[in-house]
Every structure is written in structure tokens, then in C-alpha cells.
Amino acid sequence: ADTKVYRASTFAPVNIAVIKYWGKRDAKLNLPTNSSLSVTLSQDDLRTHTTASCSPAYQSDSLLLNGASQDISGARTQACLRELRSLRKTLEDSDSSLSPLSTYPLEIVSQNNFPTAAGLASSAAGFAALVRAIANLYQLKSTPTELSRIARQGSGSACRSLFGGYVAWEMGKEEDGSDSVAYEVAPASHWPEMRAIILVASAEKKDVSSTSGMQATVKTSTLFNERITNTVPKRMEEMKKAIAERDFASFAALTTKDSNSFHATCLDTDPPIFYMNDTSRAAIAMVEAINANAGKTIAAYTFDAGPNAVVYYLAEHETSVLAPFKAILQAKDGWEGARGQSVTSSPLPA
Ligand code: PMV
């Protein structure tokens, strides 16, 4: 019997949105209620490494994350596997010299180089890596945008981790999600001075998952409708312009306002959702103080569905921005992980 093992590996980086995705119009396909825009961090810093293999000798599909076996029966993971297998099947049908990899069980082995439970957008890098590793294994000809349509079904934000630099996820109009895909707005090289620091306020798992939080906000928040119809569409255009012009003050104003708008709709959810805590608010006050002290905007904060702050700044202001944070971070103990309490990063080079 054929016991050959076919294998491919890839890395995918974390991305942090500056215009947030919050709300699904279709929960099954992960179709969003608004477009979003993110910065992909360097994969030297935060990334998932995934090896996908398949073999007729394997018993069933499996996924190992950081050495622990994961449940892959969930609809999201299954949707990704189904789509990738069907693309491979199309290739096999058109070329009889290809081995029937689409029929073999898959073994996926993933490793994050950062604490998975720390709320550091691990699902984005995770699904992007999973989709690309299998696409490589299957030798699919798909473009990153085509793969983003598949990764989106694993975790919405994952569609943006298939690109480096500045990435937009267009919400799309189609019911089947065929136009709800990510594309590159600008490569990292367009604005090489951009930096990010992640301040780990808590390494605990978030208590309201992004999926259930979004559903509750869509259902109960009245602020939310204003956000998706007026606020975000306008900001998407302004953010693309700020990036095109390398206008940090505008980039920063839009980033912090959009984070606060997203967290405001969380507070406006019934029952209210609090992702930020006292440490998060202290980080906001610190960024305000840094900017006031500089006499101009040199730092911008943003928070995802958790208390950790991501602060964007330009390399020339590294000392002014990082020094005040180092002082608070060192005052605390009990932090875990090789990188301690914070992680600095630059956008992924294209
Ligand atoms: O991709 P999900 O389902 O984990 O949702 C991510 C939601 C936010 O991180 C809060 C915003 C975003 O655009 O990444």
C-alpha cells in the first residue's frame, strides 16, 4: 500500500486592525457588516508556523497546536478543509498524473512563537497559516486574495494575515461571500518607519469570544448602526489616504477613534461587554501624555477583543514612546513568556 507522506510548511504573521472588524452579516460564512483595515506585523516577532502533510497511511484529519491535539470538527475549520480539498480535486480531475491528495487524511502541526492564550490575535495567524500550508501542499495556483476568501471562513481577521504591510478586507456584497476578500493597500516598504508595541495587560483568555460578542452587539446596540453605515465607510477611505500620504497624525487619529468606537459599541451591547480594564485605560492615558509631551501625535493605541494595547509609532520616536511604557511595565511582576510584558514589531516586509 502507498504510505508516502506529502508535506509543505509556511509561516503566517499576526495582523492588528486599525479600522476594526466587528459584526457579522452572515455568521456561517464570516461575512462582515463593515470593511476593515490592518497592519501585518513582522513574522520575526509574532507568527504561526504550520506544516501540513497528508498520506493514505493516516487514519483521519488531525491538528496539533503547540503540541496539543485540537478539535477540528468545528464548522469553521471544516469549511476551510472542504474548500481546499475541492480546489485540489479540480486540479486532479484536469491532470491524471497528479496523486489523489484530496482524498488523503491531513495532519496539520502548528506552533505559535507567542503565548496562544494571551489574546494576541492568534486565530488570524493560525487560520492564515493553515490555509496557505494546505494550499502549498496541494500545489494550488490560488492568489493570496483567493486564499483570503477561504481563510476568512476560519476566522474573519485571518483573511488579512495572507498579506504583509497594510491590508484591507472589503466586506463585499455577494451572499456567497465570493467578493469578501482581502487585498494589499500598501506594502510594508511603503512606510518602513512604522513600528508597533504590544503591551500585554493580561495573558488570560478573553471571556467573551469575538463571535458571541459580535452577535450580541449586532442584535442589541443602537450605536452600532451608526458605526457601520456612516462612521466606518468614511474612515476606510480616510485611512487609505493617510497611509498613501504617510500621514502619521491622521493614521493615529483614525486608529484611536476607531478602537474607541468599537469598544463603545461593546459597552452599548446588552448586557455590556468590557474588553478593556484598568491597565488598558492606564495605557490610553500614557499615550495621551506622550503626545501632549511631544506637542504632536507620535503614538496611537488600539485594542482588540481583550485588554492588551497595541501602540503604533514611527521609528524616530522610539525612545519617547517606549521609555514611559518600560517604566510601568517593569514596576509589575508575574509576567510570563520569553518576551516578557511587551513585544515590539515592525510591519512585515513585503
Ligand atoms: O477574526 P475574529 O473573529 O477573531 O475577530 C477579530 C475582531 C477584532 O480583533 C476585535 C477586530 C479585527 O478587525 O481584527
JSON list of C-alpha atoms in Angstrom, two decimals, residues 80-259:
[
{"chain": "A", "resi": 80, "resn": "CYS", "atom": "CA", "xyz": [-11.50, 25.64, 5.12]},
{"chain": "A", "resi": 81, "resn": "LEU", "atom": "CA", "xyz": [-10.58, 21.97, 4.62]},
{"chain": "A", "resi": 82, "resn": "ARG", "atom": "CA", "xyz": [-13.56, 21.38, 2.33]},
{"chain": "A", "resi": 83, "resn": "GLU", "atom": "CA", "xyz": [-12.76, 24.39, 0.11]},
{"chain": "A", "resi": 84, "resn": "LEU", "atom": "CA", "xyz": [-9.07, 23.48, -0.19]},
{"chain": "A", "resi": 85, "resn": "ARG", "atom": "CA", "xyz": [-9.85, 19.83, -0.99]},
{"chain": "A", "resi": 86, "resn": "SER", "atom": "CA", "xyz": [-12.33, 20.86, -3.65]},
{"chain": "A", "resi": 87, "resn": "LEU", "atom": "CA", "xyz": [-9.74, 23.13, -5.35]},
{"chain": "A", "resi": 88, "resn": "ARG", "atom": "CA", "xyz": [-7.25, 20.26, -5.28]},
{"chain": "A", "resi": 89, "resn": "LYS", "atom": "CA", "xyz": [-9.88, 17.89, -6.69]},
{"chain": "A", "resi": 90, "resn": "THR", "atom": "CA", "xyz": [-10.42, 20.23, -9.65]},
{"chain": "A", "resi": 91, "resn": "LEU", "atom": "CA", "xyz": [-6.67, 20.10, -10.37]},
{"chain": "A", "resi": 92, "resn": "GLU", "atom": "CA", "xyz": [-6.63, 16.30, -10.08]},
{"chain": "A", "resi": 93, "resn": "ASP", "atom": "CA", "xyz": [-9.59, 15.99, -12.42]},
{"chain": "A", "resi": 94, "resn": "SER", "atom": "CA", "xyz": [-7.78, 18.03, -15.06]},
{"chain": "A", "resi": 95, "resn": "ASP", "atom": "CA", "xyz": [-4.41, 16.27, -14.73]},
{"chain": "A", "resi": 96, "resn": "SER", "atom": "CA", "xyz": [-4.36, 12.50, -14.29]},
{"chain": "A", "resi": 97, "resn": "SER", "atom": "CA", "xyz": [-0.65, 12.48, -13.41]},
{"chain": "A", "resi": 98, "resn": "LEU", "atom": "CA", "xyz": [-1.45, 14.14, -10.04]},
{"chain": "A", "resi": 99, "resn": "SER", "atom": "CA", "xyz": [-1.72, 11.94, -6.93]},
{"chain": "A", "resi": 100, "resn": "PRO", "atom": "CA", "xyz": [-5.16, 11.99, -5.31]},
{"chain": "A", "resi": 101, "resn": "LEU", "atom": "CA", "xyz": [-4.03, 14.07, -2.30]},
{"chain": "A", "resi": 102, "resn": "SER", "atom": "CA", "xyz": [-7.55, 15.46, -1.91]},
{"chain": "A", "resi": 103, "resn": "THR", "atom": "CA", "xyz": [-8.67, 12.02, -0.73]},
{"chain": "A", "resi": 104, "resn": "TYR", "atom": "CA", "xyz": [-5.94, 11.54, 1.90]},
{"chain": "A", "resi": 105, "resn": "PRO", "atom": "CA", "xyz": [-6.31, 12.44, 5.60]},
{"chain": "A", "resi": 106, "resn": "LEU", "atom": "CA", "xyz": [-4.46, 15.63, 6.60]},
{"chain": "A", "resi": 107, "resn": "GLU", "atom": "CA", "xyz": [-2.15, 16.15, 9.54]},
{"chain": "A", "resi": 108, "resn": "ILE", "atom": "CA", "xyz": [-1.63, 19.81, 10.50]},
{"chain": "A", "resi": 109, "resn": "VAL", "atom": "CA", "xyz": [1.05, 20.77, 13.01]},
{"chain": "A", "resi": 110, "resn": "SER", "atom": "CA", "xyz": [1.14, 24.41, 14.18]},
{"chain": "A", "resi": 111, "resn": "GLN", "atom": "CA", "xyz": [3.42, 26.28, 16.52]},
{"chain": "A", "resi": 112, "resn": "ASN", "atom": "CA", "xyz": [2.97, 29.87, 17.72]},
{"chain": "A", "resi": 113, "resn": "ASN", "atom": "CA", "xyz": [6.08, 31.76, 18.86]},
{"chain": "A", "resi": 114, "resn": "PHE", "atom": "CA", "xyz": [3.97, 33.74, 21.38]},
{"chain": "A", "resi": 115, "resn": "PRO", "atom": "CA", "xyz": [1.60, 32.76, 24.20]},
{"chain": "A", "resi": 116, "resn": "THR", "atom": "CA", "xyz": [-1.55, 31.46, 22.46]},
{"chain": "A", "resi": 117, "resn": "ALA", "atom": "CA", "xyz": [-3.78, 32.36, 25.38]},
{"chain": "A", "resi": 118, "resn": "ALA", "atom": "CA", "xyz": [-2.55, 35.95, 25.55]},
{"chain": "A", "resi": 119, "resn": "GLY", "atom": "CA", "xyz": [-5.25, 37.33, 23.26]},
{"chain": "A", "resi": 120, "resn": "LEU", "atom": "CA", "xyz": [-2.70, 38.33, 20.64]},
{"chain": "A", "resi": 121, "resn": "ALA", "atom": "CA", "xyz": [-4.78, 37.68, 17.54]},
{"chain": "A", "resi": 122, "resn": "SER", "atom": "CA", "xyz": [-3.59, 34.09, 17.37]},
{"chain": "A", "resi": 123, "resn": "SER", "atom": "CA", "xyz": [-6.57, 32.87, 15.32]},
{"chain": "A", "resi": 124, "resn": "ALA", "atom": "CA", "xyz": [-5.70, 35.26, 12.47]},
{"chain": "A", "resi": 125, "resn": "ALA", "atom": "CA", "xyz": [-2.18, 33.91, 12.05]},
{"chain": "A", "resi": 126, "resn": "GLY", "atom": "CA", "xyz": [-3.39, 30.38, 12.80]},
{"chain": "A", "resi": 127, "resn": "PHE", "atom": "CA", "xyz": [-6.01, 30.13, 10.05]},
{"chain": "A", "resi": 128, "resn": "ALA", "atom": "CA", "xyz": [-3.88, 32.03, 7.53]},
{"chain": "A", "resi": 129, "resn": "ALA", "atom": "CA", "xyz": [-1.01, 29.59, 8.10]},
{"chain": "A", "resi": 130, "resn": "LEU", "atom": "CA", "xyz": [-3.31, 26.57, 7.96]},
{"chain": "A", "resi": 131, "resn": "VAL", "atom": "CA", "xyz": [-4.87, 27.63, 4.66]},
{"chain": "A", "resi": 132, "resn": "ARG", "atom": "CA", "xyz": [-1.56, 28.52, 2.99]},
{"chain": "A", "resi": 133, "resn": "ALA", "atom": "CA", "xyz": [0.22, 25.37, 4.22]},
{"chain": "A", "resi": 134, "resn": "ILE", "atom": "CA", "xyz": [-2.50, 23.16, 2.73]},
{"chain": "A", "resi": 135, "resn": "ALA", "atom": "CA", "xyz": [-2.65, 25.27, -0.46]},
{"chain": "A", "resi": 136, "resn": "ASN", "atom": "CA", "xyz": [1.13, 24.74, -0.82]},
{"chain": "A", "resi": 137, "resn": "LEU", "atom": "CA", "xyz": [0.79, 21.03, -0.10]},
{"chain": "A", "resi": 138, "resn": "TYR", "atom": "CA", "xyz": [-1.90, 20.78, -2.79]},
{"chain": "A", "resi": 139, "resn": "GLN", "atom": "CA", "xyz": [0.16, 22.97, -5.18]},
{"chain": "A", "resi": 140, "resn": "LEU", "atom": "CA", "xyz": [-2.84, 25.22, -5.77]},
{"chain": "A", "resi": 141, "resn": "LYS", "atom": "CA", "xyz": [-2.33, 28.15, -8.10]},
{"chain": "A", "resi": 142, "resn": "SER", "atom": "CA", "xyz": [-4.54, 30.42, -5.97]},
{"chain": "A", "resi": 143, "resn": "THR", "atom": "CA", "xyz": [-3.52, 34.05, -5.35]},
{"chain": "A", "resi": 144, "resn": "PRO", "atom": "CA", "xyz": [-3.34, 35.40, -1.77]},
{"chain": "A", "resi": 145, "resn": "THR", "atom": "CA", "xyz": [-6.69, 37.14, -2.35]},
{"chain": "A", "resi": 146, "resn": "GLU", "atom": "CA", "xyz": [-8.29, 33.83, -3.39]},
{"chain": "A", "resi": 147, "resn": "LEU", "atom": "CA", "xyz": [-6.83, 32.14, -0.31]},
{"chain": "A", "resi": 148, "resn": "SER", "atom": "CA", "xyz": [-8.11, 35.03, 1.84]},
{"chain": "A", "resi": 149, "resn": "ARG", "atom": "CA", "xyz": [-11.67, 34.06, 0.87]},
{"chain": "A", "resi": 150, "resn": "ILE", "atom": "CA", "xyz": [-11.01, 30.62, 2.37]},
{"chain": "A", "resi": 151, "resn": "ALA", "atom": "CA", "xyz": [-9.10, 31.82, 5.47]},
{"chain": "A", "resi": 152, "resn": "ARG", "atom": "CA", "xyz": [-11.96, 34.26, 6.19]},
{"chain": "A", "resi": 153, "resn": "GLN", "atom": "CA", "xyz": [-14.23, 31.29, 6.80]},
{"chain": "A", "resi": 154, "resn": "GLY", "atom": "CA", "xyz": [-11.87, 30.03, 9.52]},
{"chain": "A", "resi": 155, "resn": "SER", "atom": "CA", "xyz": [-11.63, 33.36, 11.33]},
{"chain": "A", "resi": 156, "resn": "GLY", "atom": "CA", "xyz": [-12.65, 36.68, 9.76]},
{"chain": "A", "resi": 157, "resn": "SER", "atom": "CA", "xyz": [-9.45, 38.53, 10.64]},
{"chain": "A", "resi": 158, "resn": "ALA", "atom": "CA", "xyz": [-7.36, 35.64, 9.24]},
{"chain": "A", "resi": 159, "resn": "CYS", "atom": "CA", "xyz": [-8.07, 36.81, 5.68]},
{"chain": "A", "resi": 160, "resn": "ARG", "atom": "CA", "xyz": [-5.86, 39.86, 6.34]},
{"chain": "A", "resi": 161, "resn": "SER", "atom": "CA", "xyz": [-2.86, 37.76, 7.51]},
{"chain": "A", "resi": 162, "resn": "LEU", "atom": "CA", "xyz": [-2.22, 36.45, 3.98]},
{"chain": "A", "resi": 163, "resn": "PHE", "atom": "CA", "xyz": [-0.57, 39.78, 3.10]},
{"chain": "A", "resi": 164, "resn": "GLY", "atom": "CA", "xyz": [2.24, 41.84, 4.57]},
{"chain": "A", "resi": 165, "resn": "GLY", "atom": "CA", "xyz": [2.09, 45.58, 5.14]},
{"chain": "A", "resi": 166, "resn": "TYR", "atom": "CA", "xyz": [-1.26, 47.45, 5.03]},
{"chain": "A", "resi": 167, "resn": "VAL", "atom": "CA", "xyz": [-4.23, 45.26, 4.22]},
{"chain": "A", "resi": 168, "resn": "ALA", "atom": "CA", "xyz": [-7.91, 45.94, 3.59]},
{"chain": "A", "resi": 169, "resn": "TRP", "atom": "CA", "xyz": [-10.70, 43.40, 3.89]},
{"chain": "A", "resi": 170, "resn": "GLU", "atom": "CA", "xyz": [-13.55, 44.51, 1.64]},
{"chain": "A", "resi": 171, "resn": "MET", "atom": "CA", "xyz": [-16.87, 43.43, 3.15]},
{"chain": "A", "resi": 172, "resn": "GLY", "atom": "CA", "xyz": [-18.25, 42.59, -0.32]},
{"chain": "A", "resi": 173, "resn": "LYS", "atom": "CA", "xyz": [-21.86, 42.49, -1.49]},
{"chain": "A", "resi": 174, "resn": "GLU", "atom": "CA", "xyz": [-22.41, 38.89, -2.59]},
{"chain": "A", "resi": 175, "resn": "GLU", "atom": "CA", "xyz": [-24.43, 36.47, -0.47]},
{"chain": "A", "resi": 176, "resn": "ASP", "atom": "CA", "xyz": [-21.98, 33.64, -1.12]},
{"chain": "A", "resi": 177, "resn": "GLY", "atom": "CA", "xyz": [-19.01, 35.70, 0.14]},
{"chain": "A", "resi": 178, "resn": "SER", "atom": "CA", "xyz": [-17.12, 35.44, -3.14]},
{"chain": "A", "resi": 179, "resn": "ASP", "atom": "CA", "xyz": [-16.18, 39.16, -3.01]},
{"chain": "A", "resi": 180, "resn": "SER", "atom": "CA", "xyz": [-15.50, 39.34, 0.74]},
{"chain": "A", "resi": 181, "resn": "VAL", "atom": "CA", "xyz": [-11.72, 39.17, 0.41]},
{"chain": "A", "resi": 182, "resn": "ALA", "atom": "CA", "xyz": [-8.50, 40.88, 1.49]},
{"chain": "A", "resi": 183, "resn": "TYR", "atom": "CA", "xyz": [-6.01, 42.78, -0.64]},
{"chain": "A", "resi": 184, "resn": "GLU", "atom": "CA", "xyz": [-2.83, 44.78, -0.10]},
{"chain": "A", "resi": 185, "resn": "VAL", "atom": "CA", "xyz": [-3.34, 48.54, 0.30]},
{"chain": "A", "resi": 186, "resn": "ALA", "atom": "CA", "xyz": [0.42, 49.22, 0.51]},
{"chain": "A", "resi": 187, "resn": "PRO", "atom": "CA", "xyz": [3.46, 47.05, 1.13]},
{"chain": "A", "resi": 188, "resn": "ALA", "atom": "CA", "xyz": [5.37, 47.48, 4.41]},
{"chain": "A", "resi": 189, "resn": "SER", "atom": "CA", "xyz": [8.20, 49.07, 2.38]},
{"chain": "A", "resi": 190, "resn": "HIS", "atom": "CA", "xyz": [5.88, 51.98, 1.57]},
{"chain": "A", "resi": 191, "resn": "TRP", "atom": "CA", "xyz": [6.19, 53.18, 5.20]},
{"chain": "A", "resi": 192, "resn": "PRO", "atom": "CA", "xyz": [9.20, 51.36, 6.65]},
{"chain": "A", "resi": 193, "resn": "GLU", "atom": "CA", "xyz": [9.39, 53.60, 9.76]},
{"chain": "A", "resi": 194, "resn": "MET", "atom": "CA", "xyz": [6.13, 52.18, 11.16]},
{"chain": "A", "resi": 195, "resn": "ARG", "atom": "CA", "xyz": [6.51, 50.26, 14.44]},
{"chain": "A", "resi": 196, "resn": "ALA", "atom": "CA", "xyz": [4.15, 48.57, 16.89]},
{"chain": "A", "resi": 197, "resn": "ILE", "atom": "CA", "xyz": [4.49, 47.60, 20.52]},
{"chain": "A", "resi": 198, "resn": "ILE", "atom": "CA", "xyz": [2.08, 45.18, 22.15]},
{"chain": "A", "resi": 199, "resn": "LEU", "atom": "CA", "xyz": [1.57, 45.78, 25.86]},
{"chain": "A", "resi": 200, "resn": "VAL", "atom": "CA", "xyz": [0.41, 42.58, 27.46]},
{"chain": "A", "resi": 201, "resn": "ALA", "atom": "CA", "xyz": [-2.05, 43.70, 30.14]},
{"chain": "A", "resi": 202, "resn": "SER", "atom": "CA", "xyz": [-3.36, 40.19, 30.69]},
{"chain": "A", "resi": 203, "resn": "ALA", "atom": "CA", "xyz": [-2.28, 36.82, 29.39]},
{"chain": "A", "resi": 204, "resn": "GLU", "atom": "CA", "xyz": [-5.66, 35.30, 30.23]},
{"chain": "A", "resi": 205, "resn": "LYS", "atom": "CA", "xyz": [-8.10, 34.09, 27.59]},
{"chain": "A", "resi": 206, "resn": "LYS", "atom": "CA", "xyz": [-10.80, 36.67, 26.76]},
{"chain": "A", "resi": 207, "resn": "ASP", "atom": "CA", "xyz": [-14.09, 35.88, 28.50]},
{"chain": "A", "resi": 208, "resn": "VAL", "atom": "CA", "xyz": [-16.43, 36.94, 25.66]},
{"chain": "A", "resi": 209, "resn": "SER", "atom": "CA", "xyz": [-15.32, 35.37, 22.38]},
{"chain": "A", "resi": 210, "resn": "SER", "atom": "CA", "xyz": [-15.30, 37.69, 19.37]},
{"chain": "A", "resi": 211, "resn": "THR", "atom": "CA", "xyz": [-18.06, 35.65, 17.69]},
{"chain": "A", "resi": 212, "resn": "SER", "atom": "CA", "xyz": [-20.53, 35.82, 20.59]},
{"chain": "A", "resi": 213, "resn": "GLY", "atom": "CA", "xyz": [-19.58, 39.44, 21.33]},
{"chain": "A", "resi": 214, "resn": "MET", "atom": "CA", "xyz": [-20.23, 40.48, 17.73]},
{"chain": "A", "resi": 215, "resn": "GLN", "atom": "CA", "xyz": [-23.58, 38.71, 17.60]},
{"chain": "A", "resi": 216, "resn": "ALA", "atom": "CA", "xyz": [-24.72, 40.43, 20.80]},
{"chain": "A", "resi": 217, "resn": "THR", "atom": "CA", "xyz": [-23.58, 43.87, 19.58]},
{"chain": "A", "resi": 218, "resn": "VAL", "atom": "CA", "xyz": [-25.31, 43.47, 16.19]},
{"chain": "A", "resi": 219, "resn": "LYS", "atom": "CA", "xyz": [-28.54, 42.48, 17.97]},
{"chain": "A", "resi": 220, "resn": "THR", "atom": "CA", "xyz": [-28.69, 45.00, 20.80]},
{"chain": "A", "resi": 221, "resn": "SER", "atom": "CA", "xyz": [-26.52, 48.10, 20.20]},
{"chain": "A", "resi": 222, "resn": "THR", "atom": "CA", "xyz": [-28.13, 51.19, 18.65]},
{"chain": "A", "resi": 223, "resn": "LEU", "atom": "CA", "xyz": [-24.72, 52.88, 18.31]},
{"chain": "A", "resi": 224, "resn": "PHE", "atom": "CA", "xyz": [-23.64, 50.01, 16.08]},
{"chain": "A", "resi": 225, "resn": "ASN", "atom": "CA", "xyz": [-25.85, 51.01, 13.17]},
{"chain": "A", "resi": 226, "resn": "GLU", "atom": "CA", "xyz": [-24.28, 54.47, 13.05]},
{"chain": "A", "resi": 227, "resn": "ARG", "atom": "CA", "xyz": [-20.85, 52.84, 13.13]},
{"chain": "A", "resi": 228, "resn": "ILE", "atom": "CA", "xyz": [-21.40, 50.55, 10.16]},
{"chain": "A", "resi": 229, "resn": "THR", "atom": "CA", "xyz": [-23.42, 52.90, 7.96]},
{"chain": "A", "resi": 230, "resn": "ASN", "atom": "CA", "xyz": [-21.58, 56.20, 8.42]},
{"chain": "A", "resi": 231, "resn": "THR", "atom": "CA", "xyz": [-18.50, 56.01, 10.61]},
{"chain": "A", "resi": 232, "resn": "VAL", "atom": "CA", "xyz": [-16.52, 53.09, 9.18]},
{"chain": "A", "resi": 233, "resn": "PRO", "atom": "CA", "xyz": [-17.10, 53.57, 5.42]},
{"chain": "A", "resi": 234, "resn": "LYS", "atom": "CA", "xyz": [-15.80, 57.16, 5.73]},
{"chain": "A", "resi": 235, "resn": "ARG", "atom": "CA", "xyz": [-12.85, 56.09, 7.90]},
{"chain": "A", "resi": 236, "resn": "MET", "atom": "CA", "xyz": [-11.82, 53.35, 5.45]},
{"chain": "A", "resi": 237, "resn": "GLU", "atom": "CA", "xyz": [-11.28, 55.99, 2.76]},
{"chain": "A", "resi": 238, "resn": "GLU", "atom": "CA", "xyz": [-9.55, 58.40, 5.17]},
{"chain": "A", "resi": 239, "resn": "MET", "atom": "CA", "xyz": [-7.27, 55.64, 6.43]},
{"chain": "A", "resi": 240, "resn": "LYS", "atom": "CA", "xyz": [-6.24, 54.59, 2.90]},
{"chain": "A", "resi": 241, "resn": "LYS", "atom": "CA", "xyz": [-5.40, 58.24, 2.19]},
{"chain": "A", "resi": 242, "resn": "ALA", "atom": "CA", "xyz": [-3.42, 58.62, 5.46]},
{"chain": "A", "resi": 243, "resn": "ILE", "atom": "CA", "xyz": [-1.39, 55.51, 4.55]},
{"chain": "A", "resi": 244, "resn": "ALA", "atom": "CA", "xyz": [-0.86, 56.64, 0.93]},
{"chain": "A", "resi": 245, "resn": "GLU", "atom": "CA", "xyz": [0.42, 60.02, 2.20]},
{"chain": "A", "resi": 246, "resn": "ARG", "atom": "CA", "xyz": [2.34, 58.55, 5.18]},
{"chain": "A", "resi": 247, "resn": "ASP", "atom": "CA", "xyz": [0.44, 61.00, 7.36]},
{"chain": "A", "resi": 248, "resn": "PHE", "atom": "CA", "xyz": [1.04, 59.64, 10.87]},
{"chain": "A", "resi": 249, "resn": "ALA", "atom": "CA", "xyz": [-1.15, 62.21, 12.67]},
{"chain": "A", "resi": 250, "resn": "SER", "atom": "CA", "xyz": [-4.18, 61.20, 10.57]},
{"chain": "A", "resi": 251, "resn": "PHE", "atom": "CA", "xyz": [-3.32, 57.50, 10.79]},
{"chain": "A", "resi": 252, "resn": "ALA", "atom": "CA", "xyz": [-3.12, 57.83, 14.59]},
{"chain": "A", "resi": 253, "resn": "ALA", "atom": "CA", "xyz": [-6.33, 59.85, 14.99]},
{"chain": "A", "resi": 254, "resn": "LEU", "atom": "CA", "xyz": [-8.30, 57.35, 12.89]},
{"chain": "A", "resi": 255, "resn": "THR", "atom": "CA", "xyz": [-6.76, 54.36, 14.69]},
{"chain": "A", "resi": 256, "resn": "THR", "atom": "CA", "xyz": [-7.55, 55.53, 18.22]},
{"chain": "A", "resi": 257, "resn": "LYS", "atom": "CA", "xyz": [-11.02, 56.83, 17.29]},
{"chain": "A", "resi": 258, "resn": "ASP", "atom": "CA", "xyz": [-11.92, 53.59, 15.60]},
{"chain": "A", "resi": 259, "resn": "SER", "atom": "CA", "xyz": [-10.74, 51.49, 18.55]}
]
